[in-house]
Short mmCIF file of C-alpha atoms in Angstrom, two decimals:
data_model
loop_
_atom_site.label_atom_id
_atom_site.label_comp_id
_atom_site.label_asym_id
_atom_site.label_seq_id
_atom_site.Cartn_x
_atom_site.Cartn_y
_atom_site.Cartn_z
CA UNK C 1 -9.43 -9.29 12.99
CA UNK C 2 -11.46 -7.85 16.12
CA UNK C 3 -15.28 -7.31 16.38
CA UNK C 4 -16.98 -4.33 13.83
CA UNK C 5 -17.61 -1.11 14.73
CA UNK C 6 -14.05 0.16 16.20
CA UNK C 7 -13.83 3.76 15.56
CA UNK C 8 -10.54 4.84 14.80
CA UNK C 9 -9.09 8.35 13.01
CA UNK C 10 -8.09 8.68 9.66
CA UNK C 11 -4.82 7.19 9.20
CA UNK C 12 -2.44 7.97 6.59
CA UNK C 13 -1.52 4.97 4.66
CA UNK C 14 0.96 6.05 2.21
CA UNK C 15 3.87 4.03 0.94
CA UNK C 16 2.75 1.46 4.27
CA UNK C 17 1.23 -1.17 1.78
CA UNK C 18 2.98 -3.61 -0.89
CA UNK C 19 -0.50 -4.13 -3.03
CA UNK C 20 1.39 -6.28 -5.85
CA UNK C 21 0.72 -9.51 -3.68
CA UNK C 22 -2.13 -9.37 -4.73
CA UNK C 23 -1.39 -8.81 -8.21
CA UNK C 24 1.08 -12.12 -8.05
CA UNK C 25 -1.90 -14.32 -6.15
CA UNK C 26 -4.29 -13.28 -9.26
CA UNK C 27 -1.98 -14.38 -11.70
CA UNK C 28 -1.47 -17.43 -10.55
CA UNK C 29 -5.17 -18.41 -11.19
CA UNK C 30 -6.01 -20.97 -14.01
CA UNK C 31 -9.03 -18.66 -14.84
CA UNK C 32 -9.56 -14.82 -15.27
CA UNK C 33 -12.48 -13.64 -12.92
CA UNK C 34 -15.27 -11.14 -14.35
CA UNK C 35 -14.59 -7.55 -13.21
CA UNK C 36 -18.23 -6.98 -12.98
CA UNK C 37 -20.29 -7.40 -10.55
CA UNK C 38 -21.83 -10.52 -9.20
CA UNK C 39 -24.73 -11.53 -11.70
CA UNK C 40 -26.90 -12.27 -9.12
CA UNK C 41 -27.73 -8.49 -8.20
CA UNK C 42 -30.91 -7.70 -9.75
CA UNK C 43 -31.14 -4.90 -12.02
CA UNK C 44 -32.35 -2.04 -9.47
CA UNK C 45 -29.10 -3.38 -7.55
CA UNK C 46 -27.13 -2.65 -10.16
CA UNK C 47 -24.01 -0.46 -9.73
CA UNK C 48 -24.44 3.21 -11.16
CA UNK C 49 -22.41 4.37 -14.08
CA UNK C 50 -20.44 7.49 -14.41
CA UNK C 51 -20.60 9.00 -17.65
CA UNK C 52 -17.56 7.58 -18.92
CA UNK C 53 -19.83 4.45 -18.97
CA UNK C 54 -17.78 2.98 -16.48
CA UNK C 55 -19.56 1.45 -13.46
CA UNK C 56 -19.12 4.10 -10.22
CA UNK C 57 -19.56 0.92 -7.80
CA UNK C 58 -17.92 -2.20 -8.07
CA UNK C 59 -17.65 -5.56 -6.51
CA UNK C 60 -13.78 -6.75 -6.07
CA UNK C 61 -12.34 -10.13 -5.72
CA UNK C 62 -8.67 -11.22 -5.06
CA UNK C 63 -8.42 -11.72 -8.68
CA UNK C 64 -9.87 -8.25 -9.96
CA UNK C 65 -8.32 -6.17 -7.11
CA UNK C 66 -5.11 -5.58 -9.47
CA UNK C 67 -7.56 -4.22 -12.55
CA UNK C 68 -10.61 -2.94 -10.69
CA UNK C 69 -8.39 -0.84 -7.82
CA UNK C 70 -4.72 -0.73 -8.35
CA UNK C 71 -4.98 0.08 -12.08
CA UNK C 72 -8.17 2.37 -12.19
CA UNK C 73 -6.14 4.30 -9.02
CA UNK C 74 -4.04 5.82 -11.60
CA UNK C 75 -6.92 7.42 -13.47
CA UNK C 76 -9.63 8.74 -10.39
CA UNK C 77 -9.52 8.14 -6.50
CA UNK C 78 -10.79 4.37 -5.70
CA UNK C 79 -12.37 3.91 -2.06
CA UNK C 80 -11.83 0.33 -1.17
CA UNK C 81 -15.46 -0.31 1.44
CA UNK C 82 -14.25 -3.49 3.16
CA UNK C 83 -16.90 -5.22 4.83
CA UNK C 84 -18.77 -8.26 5.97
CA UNK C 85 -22.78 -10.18 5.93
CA UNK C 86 -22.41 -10.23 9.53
CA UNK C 87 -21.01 -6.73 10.17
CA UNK C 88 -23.89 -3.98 11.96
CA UNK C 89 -22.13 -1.23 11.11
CA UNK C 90 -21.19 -1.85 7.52
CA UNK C 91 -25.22 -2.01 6.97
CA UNK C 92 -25.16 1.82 8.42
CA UNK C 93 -21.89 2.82 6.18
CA UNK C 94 -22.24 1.05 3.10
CA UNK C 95 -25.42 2.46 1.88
CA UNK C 96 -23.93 6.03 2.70
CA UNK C 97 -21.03 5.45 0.38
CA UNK C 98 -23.14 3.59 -2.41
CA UNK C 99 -25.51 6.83 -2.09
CA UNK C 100 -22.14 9.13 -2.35
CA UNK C 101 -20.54 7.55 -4.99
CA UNK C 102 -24.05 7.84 -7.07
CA UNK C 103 -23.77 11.19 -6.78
CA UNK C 104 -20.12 11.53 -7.64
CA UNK C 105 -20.97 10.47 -11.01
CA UNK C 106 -17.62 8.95 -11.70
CA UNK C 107 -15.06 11.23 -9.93
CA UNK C 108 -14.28 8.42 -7.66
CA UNK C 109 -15.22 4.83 -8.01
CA UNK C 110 -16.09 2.66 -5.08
CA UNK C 111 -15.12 -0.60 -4.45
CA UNK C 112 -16.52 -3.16 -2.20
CA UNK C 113 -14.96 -6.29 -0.72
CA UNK C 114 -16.12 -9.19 0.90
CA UNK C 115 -13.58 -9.74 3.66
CA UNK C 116 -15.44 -13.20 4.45
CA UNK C 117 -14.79 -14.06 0.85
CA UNK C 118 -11.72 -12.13 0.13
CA UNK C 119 -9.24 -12.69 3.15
CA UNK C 120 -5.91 -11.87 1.23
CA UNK C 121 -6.94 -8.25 0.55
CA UNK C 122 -7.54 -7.25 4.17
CA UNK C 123 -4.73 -8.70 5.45
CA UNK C 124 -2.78 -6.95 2.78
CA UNK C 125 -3.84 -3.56 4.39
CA UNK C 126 -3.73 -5.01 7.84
CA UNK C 127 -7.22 -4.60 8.46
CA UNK C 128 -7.82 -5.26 12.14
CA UNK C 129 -12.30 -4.38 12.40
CA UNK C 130 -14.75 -3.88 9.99
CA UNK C 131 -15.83 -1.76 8.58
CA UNK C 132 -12.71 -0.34 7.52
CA UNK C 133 -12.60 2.16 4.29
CA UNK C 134 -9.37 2.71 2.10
CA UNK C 135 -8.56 5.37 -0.10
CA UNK C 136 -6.07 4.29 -2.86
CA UNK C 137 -4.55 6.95 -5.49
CA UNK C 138 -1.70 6.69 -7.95
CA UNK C 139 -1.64 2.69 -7.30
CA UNK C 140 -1.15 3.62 -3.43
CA UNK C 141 -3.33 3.80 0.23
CA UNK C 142 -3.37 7.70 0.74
CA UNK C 143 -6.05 7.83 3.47
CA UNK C 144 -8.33 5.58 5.77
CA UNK C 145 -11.20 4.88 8.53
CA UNK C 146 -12.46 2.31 10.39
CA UNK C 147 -16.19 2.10 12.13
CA UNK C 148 -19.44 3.89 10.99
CA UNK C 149 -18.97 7.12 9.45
CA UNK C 150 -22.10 10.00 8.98
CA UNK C 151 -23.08 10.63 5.54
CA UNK C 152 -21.40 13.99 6.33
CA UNK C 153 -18.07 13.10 7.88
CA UNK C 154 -17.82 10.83 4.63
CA UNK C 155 -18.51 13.99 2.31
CA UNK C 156 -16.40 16.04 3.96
CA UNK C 157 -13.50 13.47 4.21
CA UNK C 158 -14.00 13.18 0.34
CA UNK C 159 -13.87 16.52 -0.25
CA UNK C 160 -10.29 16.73 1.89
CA UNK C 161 -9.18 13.27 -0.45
CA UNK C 162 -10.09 15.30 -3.37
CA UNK C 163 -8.46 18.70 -2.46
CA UNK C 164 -5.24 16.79 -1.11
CA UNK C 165 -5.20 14.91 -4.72
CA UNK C 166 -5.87 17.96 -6.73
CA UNK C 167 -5.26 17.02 -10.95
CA UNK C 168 -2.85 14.75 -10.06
CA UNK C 169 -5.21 11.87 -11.61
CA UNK C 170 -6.01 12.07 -14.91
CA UNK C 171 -10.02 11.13 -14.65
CA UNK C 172 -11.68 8.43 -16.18
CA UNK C 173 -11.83 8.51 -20.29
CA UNK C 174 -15.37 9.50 -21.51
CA UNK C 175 -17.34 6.72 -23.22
CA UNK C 176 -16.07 5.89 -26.47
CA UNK C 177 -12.50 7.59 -25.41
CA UNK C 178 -9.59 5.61 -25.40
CA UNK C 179 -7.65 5.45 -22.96
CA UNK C 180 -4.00 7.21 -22.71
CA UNK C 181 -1.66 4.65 -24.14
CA UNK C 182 0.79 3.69 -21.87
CA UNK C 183 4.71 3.62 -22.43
CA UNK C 184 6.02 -0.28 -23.61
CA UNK C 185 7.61 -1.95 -20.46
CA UNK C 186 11.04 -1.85 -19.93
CA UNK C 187 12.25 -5.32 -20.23
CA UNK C 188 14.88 -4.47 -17.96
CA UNK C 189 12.42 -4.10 -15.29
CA UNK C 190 10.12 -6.91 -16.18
CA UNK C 191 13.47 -9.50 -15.44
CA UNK C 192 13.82 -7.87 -12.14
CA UNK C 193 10.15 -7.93 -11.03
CA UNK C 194 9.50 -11.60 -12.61
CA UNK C 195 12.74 -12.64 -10.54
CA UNK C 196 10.61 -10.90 -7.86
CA UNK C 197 7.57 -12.63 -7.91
CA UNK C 198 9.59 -15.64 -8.08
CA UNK C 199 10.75 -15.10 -5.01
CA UNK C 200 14.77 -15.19 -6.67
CA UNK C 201 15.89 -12.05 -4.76
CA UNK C 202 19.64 -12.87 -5.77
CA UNK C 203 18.66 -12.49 -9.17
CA UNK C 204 16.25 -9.79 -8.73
CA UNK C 205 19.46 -8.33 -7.33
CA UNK C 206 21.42 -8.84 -9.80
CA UNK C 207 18.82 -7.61 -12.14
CA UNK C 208 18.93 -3.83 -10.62
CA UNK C 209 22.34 -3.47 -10.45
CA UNK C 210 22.72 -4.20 -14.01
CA UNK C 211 20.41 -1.49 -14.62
CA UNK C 212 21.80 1.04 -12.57
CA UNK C 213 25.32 -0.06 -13.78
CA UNK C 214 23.77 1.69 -17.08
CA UNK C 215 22.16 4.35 -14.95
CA UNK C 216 23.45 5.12 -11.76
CA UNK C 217 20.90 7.61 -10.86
CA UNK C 218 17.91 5.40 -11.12
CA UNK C 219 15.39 5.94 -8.51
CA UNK C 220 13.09 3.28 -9.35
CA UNK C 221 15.91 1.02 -10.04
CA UNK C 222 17.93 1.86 -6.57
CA UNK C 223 13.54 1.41 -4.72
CA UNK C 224 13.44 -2.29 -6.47
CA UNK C 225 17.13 -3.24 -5.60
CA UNK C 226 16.52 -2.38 -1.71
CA UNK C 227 12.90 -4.19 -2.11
CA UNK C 228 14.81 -7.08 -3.70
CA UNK C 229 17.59 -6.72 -0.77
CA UNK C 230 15.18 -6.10 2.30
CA UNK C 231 12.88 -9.16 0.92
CA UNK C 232 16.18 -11.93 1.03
CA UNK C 233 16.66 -10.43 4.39
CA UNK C 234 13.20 -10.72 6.28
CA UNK C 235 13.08 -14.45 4.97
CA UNK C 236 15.28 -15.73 7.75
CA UNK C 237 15.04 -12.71 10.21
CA UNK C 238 14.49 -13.32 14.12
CA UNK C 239 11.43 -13.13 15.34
CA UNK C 240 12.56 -12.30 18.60
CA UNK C 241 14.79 -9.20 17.35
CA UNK C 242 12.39 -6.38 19.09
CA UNK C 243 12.49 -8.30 22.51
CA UNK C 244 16.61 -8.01 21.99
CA UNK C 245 17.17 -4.97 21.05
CA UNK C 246 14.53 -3.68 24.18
CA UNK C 247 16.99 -5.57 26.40
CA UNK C 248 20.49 -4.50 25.00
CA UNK C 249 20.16 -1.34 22.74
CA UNK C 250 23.85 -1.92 21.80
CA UNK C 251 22.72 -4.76 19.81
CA UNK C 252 23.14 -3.11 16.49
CA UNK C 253 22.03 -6.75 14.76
CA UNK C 254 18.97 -6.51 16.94
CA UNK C 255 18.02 -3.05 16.12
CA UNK C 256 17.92 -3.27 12.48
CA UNK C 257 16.21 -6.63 12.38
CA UNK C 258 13.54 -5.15 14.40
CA UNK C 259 13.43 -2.35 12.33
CA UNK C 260 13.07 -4.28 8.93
CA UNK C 261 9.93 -6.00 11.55
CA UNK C 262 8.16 -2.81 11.71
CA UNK C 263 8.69 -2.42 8.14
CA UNK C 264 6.52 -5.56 8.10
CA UNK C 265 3.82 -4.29 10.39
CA UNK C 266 3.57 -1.24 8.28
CA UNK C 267 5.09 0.93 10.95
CA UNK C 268 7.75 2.84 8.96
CA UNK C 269 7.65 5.60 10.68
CA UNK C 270 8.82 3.29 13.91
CA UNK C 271 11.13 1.86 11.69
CA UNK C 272 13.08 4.97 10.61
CA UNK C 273 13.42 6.35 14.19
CA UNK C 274 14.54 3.45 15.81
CA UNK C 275 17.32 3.83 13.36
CA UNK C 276 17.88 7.30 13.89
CA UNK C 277 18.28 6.73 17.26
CA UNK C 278 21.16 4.26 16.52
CA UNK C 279 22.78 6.49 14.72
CA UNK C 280 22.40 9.12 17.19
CA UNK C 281 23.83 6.97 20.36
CA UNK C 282 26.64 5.24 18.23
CA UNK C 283 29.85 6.39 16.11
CA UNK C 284 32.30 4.68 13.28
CA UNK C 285 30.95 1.30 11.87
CA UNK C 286 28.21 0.97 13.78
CA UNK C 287 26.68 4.43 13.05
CA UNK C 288 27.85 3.74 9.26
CA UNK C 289 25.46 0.36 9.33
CA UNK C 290 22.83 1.86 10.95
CA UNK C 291 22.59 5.08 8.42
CA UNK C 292 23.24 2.54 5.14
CA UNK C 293 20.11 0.60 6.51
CA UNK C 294 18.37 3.47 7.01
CA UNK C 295 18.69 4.83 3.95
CA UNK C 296 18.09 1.51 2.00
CA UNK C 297 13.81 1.55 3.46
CA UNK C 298 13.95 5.28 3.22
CA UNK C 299 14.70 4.89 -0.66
CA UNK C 300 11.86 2.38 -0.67
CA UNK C 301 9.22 4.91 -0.14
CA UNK C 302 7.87 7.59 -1.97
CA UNK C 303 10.35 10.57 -1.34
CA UNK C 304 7.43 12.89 -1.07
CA UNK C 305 6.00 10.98 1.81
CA UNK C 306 5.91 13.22 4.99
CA UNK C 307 6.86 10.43 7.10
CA UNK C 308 10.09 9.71 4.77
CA UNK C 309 10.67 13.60 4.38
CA UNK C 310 10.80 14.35 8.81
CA UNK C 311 13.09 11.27 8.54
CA UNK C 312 15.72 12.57 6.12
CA UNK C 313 15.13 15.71 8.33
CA UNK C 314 16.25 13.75 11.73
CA UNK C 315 18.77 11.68 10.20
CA UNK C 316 20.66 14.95 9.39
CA UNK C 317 20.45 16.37 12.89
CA UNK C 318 21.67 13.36 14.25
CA UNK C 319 24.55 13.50 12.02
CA UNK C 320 25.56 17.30 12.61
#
């Protein structure tokens, strides 16, 4: 991670970030962690709470990220304020956000992480200076910025969040409400991700083909079966695939090993085109490969995603 304060645009993170690792690592802990925050805050400190009596601001660990972010992203807009003690600029932003999020009054939480204490979560979204601030919706990074931000160009880049989201997020239950029951898990899928987490991609595998044996047309099963098939894959990949396939762009092994790489660096959009431009320069089985890989991350994304949408777009002019 390099020194605070590096301005950088907004940048789109959608579909770019696996946050279930973080799920897995919290699971594996002997003890659940509090979701509040840290009792040492004294009571002026205190996070506000929307009128839903859920707090507006709250502190996140390794082992709350899954409940206090992921989950709560499927009901309002969660803005993940990763910072640091040591970091100048997060003492500019932080209170800007704190103050915002006050006056949102529960139509978007904040969360705040401790990258000093909490590592794992900033190297999930490949956090490379402080302060850096995610936006996560649906259980997904939409949006971010890194540096010191006006109070503002914060306002105004909630109000674009906000207008982008629209009512696709049901809001947070009012107090006493419960909240919308959710559908029983599909056992199916539970085998498949547990297989997963175990790191058994074979039988993860296995595990989405017998589902989409049943149902062939099975989007989410097809997404986990090329997750399951890309993970085997990048266990034993070569390191030294981009340098290769710079030297000889004929080496079709080369070329899609370095493309599952930038799948890895959260470059997808690298990723697709490099294959695209396979299939552009080659014909028969090596053009066949190349699309079939192609397709496999493309179906690992949301289909919605404009990155995954000018892709389809290309792939087809460089078929016809």
């Amino acid at each position: 991670m390099t020194g605070p304060g590096r301005q950088t645009p907004a940048a789109s993170f959608a579909g770019a970030v696996d946050l279930s690792a973080l799920k897995e690592r919290a699971a594996r802990r002997s003890a659940p962690q509090p979701s509040a925050p840290a009792a040492s805050r004294s009571a002026s400190d205190s996070p506000a709470a929307a009128s839903s009596g859920v707090p507006v601001i709250v502190d996140v660990t390794e082992a709350t990220f899954e409940a206090e972010v992921v989950e709560r992203s499927h009901q309002v807009l969660v803005v993940v304020d990763l910072w640091a003690p040591w970091c100048e600029p997060c003492k500019q932003l932080s209170p800007a956000l704190e103050k915002l999020a006050r006056e949102g009054n529960g139509s978007w939480i904040l969360a705040k992480v401790d990258v000093e204490e909490n590592p794992r979560i900033a190297q999930v979204f490949g956090v490379e200076s402080i302060p850096t601030v995610v936006a996560i919706a649906g259980g997904q990074p939409v949006h971010a910025f890194s540096g010191a931000q006006s109070e503002d160009q914060i306002r105004n880049w909630l109000a674009e969040l906000k207008k982008a989201i629209g009512d696709k997020l049901p809001g947070l239950p009012a107090e006493g409400e419960a909240a919308p029951a959710e559908p029983p898990a599909d056992p199916r899928f539970e085998a498949a991700e547990e297989a997963l987490n175990e790191g058994d991609f074979d039988k993860a595998e296995a595990e989405y083909q017998k589902i989409l044996v049943e149902e062939p047309r099975n989007a989410e099963a097809k997404s986990g079966l090329n997750h399951a098939r890309f993970l085997a894959r990048v266990r034993s990949i070569d390191p030294e695939a981009p340098r290769k396939a710079e030297a000889d762009p004929s080496d079709i092994e080369a070329q899609l090993a370095a493309a599952d790489l930038e799948i890895i660096s959260q470059q997808p959009g690298k990723a697709f085109q490099r294959l695209i431009d396979v299939v552009r320069a080659t014909a028969g089985d090596d053009r066949a490969v190349a699309r079939e890989r192609l397709l496999s991350l493309l179906e690992m994304f949301d289909p919605a995603d404009p990155t995954v949408l000018a892709a389809r777009r290309d792939l087809a002019a460089a078929l016809f």
